[in-house]
């Protein structure tokens, strides 16, 4: 059974940085990514990355966030710089299993940016 475990969330001041990690296990994953959900809002895409390193970002985080992955460790990272109060949300790791196409989600990690 596939499992995704996020870490690295916390409280940071506006303008600061955080690095999220997501350790995946139980499968080989093709596309991996990060989504976020702020209170009262729908879950939204933050960034995705393929196995060969192709990336995609939401317009709201371009130039501030960087997604990366280590295929050997089955881990995906999200480096978040120049954080804003509107980045406050629960961040979820997402991964698509390479052969079945099933999608797995982590339980989420809370990022709070104080202004």
Short mmCIF file of C-alpha atoms in Angstrom, two decimals:
data_model
loop_
_atom_site.label_atom_id
_atom_site.label_comp_id
_atom_site.label_asym_id
_atom_site.label_seq_id
_atom_site.Cartn_x
_atom_site.Cartn_y
_atom_site.Cartn_z
CA UNK A 1 0.00 0.00 0.00
CA UNK A 2 1.35 3.39 -0.97
CA UNK A 3 1.99 5.97 1.71
CA UNK A 4 2.97 9.63 1.56
CA UNK A 5 4.30 11.41 4.63
CA UNK A 6 4.84 15.16 4.62
CA UNK A 7 7.11 17.12 6.93
CA UNK A 8 8.57 20.60 7.24
CA UNK A 9 5.53 22.75 7.86
CA UNK A 10 5.39 25.35 10.59
CA UNK A 11 5.09 29.03 11.47
CA UNK A 12 7.21 31.56 9.59
CA UNK A 13 7.20 35.31 9.19
CA UNK A 14 6.31 36.91 5.88
CA UNK A 15 9.35 37.01 3.65
CA UNK A 16 10.79 33.89 5.22
CA UNK A 17 11.40 30.42 3.83
CA UNK A 18 10.35 26.85 4.52
CA UNK A 19 11.19 23.54 2.91
CA UNK A 20 8.58 20.80 2.75
CA UNK A 21 9.43 17.16 2.21
CA UNK A 22 7.25 14.24 1.22
CA UNK A 23 8.56 10.71 1.63
CA UNK A 24 6.68 8.24 -0.53
CA UNK A 25 6.68 4.47 -0.21
CA UNK A 26 4.93 1.39 -1.51
CA UNK A 27 5.04 2.16 -5.24
CA UNK A 28 6.92 3.79 -8.07
CA UNK A 29 5.47 7.19 -8.80
CA UNK A 30 5.32 9.12 -12.04
CA UNK A 31 4.08 12.66 -11.42
CA UNK A 32 4.45 13.97 -7.87
CA UNK A 33 3.32 17.29 -6.59
CA UNK A 34 2.07 19.64 -3.93
CA UNK A 35 -1.40 21.04 -3.43
CA UNK A 36 -2.67 23.38 -0.75
CA UNK A 37 -5.95 24.24 0.90
CA UNK A 38 -6.56 27.42 2.84
CA UNK A 39 -9.51 27.73 5.23
CA UNK A 40 -12.73 28.19 3.28
CA UNK A 41 -11.03 27.54 -0.05
CA UNK A 42 -10.83 24.59 -2.39
CA UNK A 43 -7.68 22.56 -2.68
CA UNK A 44 -5.45 24.02 -5.38
CA UNK A 45 -2.39 22.97 -7.31
CA UNK A 46 0.92 24.43 -6.18
CA UNK A 47 3.48 22.54 -8.27
CA UNK A 48 4.11 19.21 -9.96
CA UNK A 49 7.20 17.40 -11.19
CA UNK A 50 7.66 14.38 -13.45
CA UNK A 51 10.25 11.64 -12.99
CA UNK A 52 12.54 13.32 -15.51
CA UNK A 53 12.27 16.67 -13.73
CA UNK A 54 9.76 18.59 -15.81
CA UNK A 55 7.95 21.05 -13.56
CA UNK A 56 4.72 22.99 -13.51
CA UNK A 57 3.79 25.80 -11.12
CA UNK A 58 0.73 27.79 -10.18
CA UNK A 59 1.09 31.39 -11.27
CA UNK A 60 0.81 32.54 -7.66
CA UNK A 61 4.05 30.76 -6.65
CA UNK A 62 6.20 31.09 -9.77
CA UNK A 63 9.58 32.58 -8.97
CA UNK A 64 9.15 31.95 -5.23
CA UNK A 65 8.67 28.17 -4.89
CA UNK A 66 10.81 25.39 -6.30
CA UNK A 67 9.77 21.76 -6.54
CA UNK A 68 12.34 18.99 -6.78
CA UNK A 69 12.52 15.26 -6.29
CA UNK A 70 14.94 12.47 -5.53
CA UNK A 71 13.77 9.37 -7.37
CA UNK A 72 16.19 7.12 -5.50
CA UNK A 73 14.64 8.22 -2.21
CA UNK A 74 11.09 8.47 -3.58
CA UNK A 75 10.94 11.93 -2.06
CA UNK A 76 9.61 15.21 -3.37
CA UNK A 77 10.50 18.61 -1.93
CA UNK A 78 9.01 22.09 -2.04
CA UNK A 79 11.34 24.99 -1.30
CA UNK A 80 9.22 28.02 -0.46
CA UNK A 81 10.86 31.44 -0.41
CA UNK A 82 9.50 34.97 0.00
CA UNK A 83 6.47 33.58 1.78
CA UNK A 84 3.33 35.68 1.97
CA UNK A 85 0.38 35.54 4.34
CA UNK A 86 -1.74 34.23 1.48
CA UNK A 87 0.49 31.15 1.33
CA UNK A 88 -0.97 30.05 4.66
CA UNK A 89 -2.62 26.68 4.09
CA UNK A 90 -2.41 22.98 4.67
CA UNK A 91 -0.01 21.59 2.07
CA UNK A 92 -0.67 18.13 0.70
CA UNK A 93 1.67 15.83 -1.14
CA UNK A 94 0.20 14.06 -4.18
CA UNK A 95 1.61 11.25 -6.27
CA UNK A 96 0.44 9.17 -9.22
CA UNK A 97 1.45 5.52 -9.25
CA UNK A 98 3.45 4.81 -12.35
CA UNK A 99 1.76 1.60 -13.50
CA UNK A 100 -1.77 1.71 -12.09
CA UNK A 101 -2.36 5.44 -12.44
CA UNK A 102 -3.90 5.60 -8.99
CA UNK A 103 -3.43 8.81 -7.05
CA UNK A 104 -2.29 8.94 -3.45
CA UNK A 105 -2.42 11.80 -0.96
CA UNK A 106 -0.56 12.60 2.20
CA UNK A 107 -2.33 13.80 5.34
CA UNK A 108 -1.00 17.33 4.96
CA UNK A 109 1.30 19.70 6.80
CA UNK A 110 0.27 23.14 8.00
CA UNK A 111 2.15 26.22 6.85
CA UNK A 112 1.32 29.46 8.63
CA UNK A 113 2.82 32.74 7.44
CA UNK A 114 2.47 35.64 9.85
CA UNK A 115 2.40 39.18 8.50
#
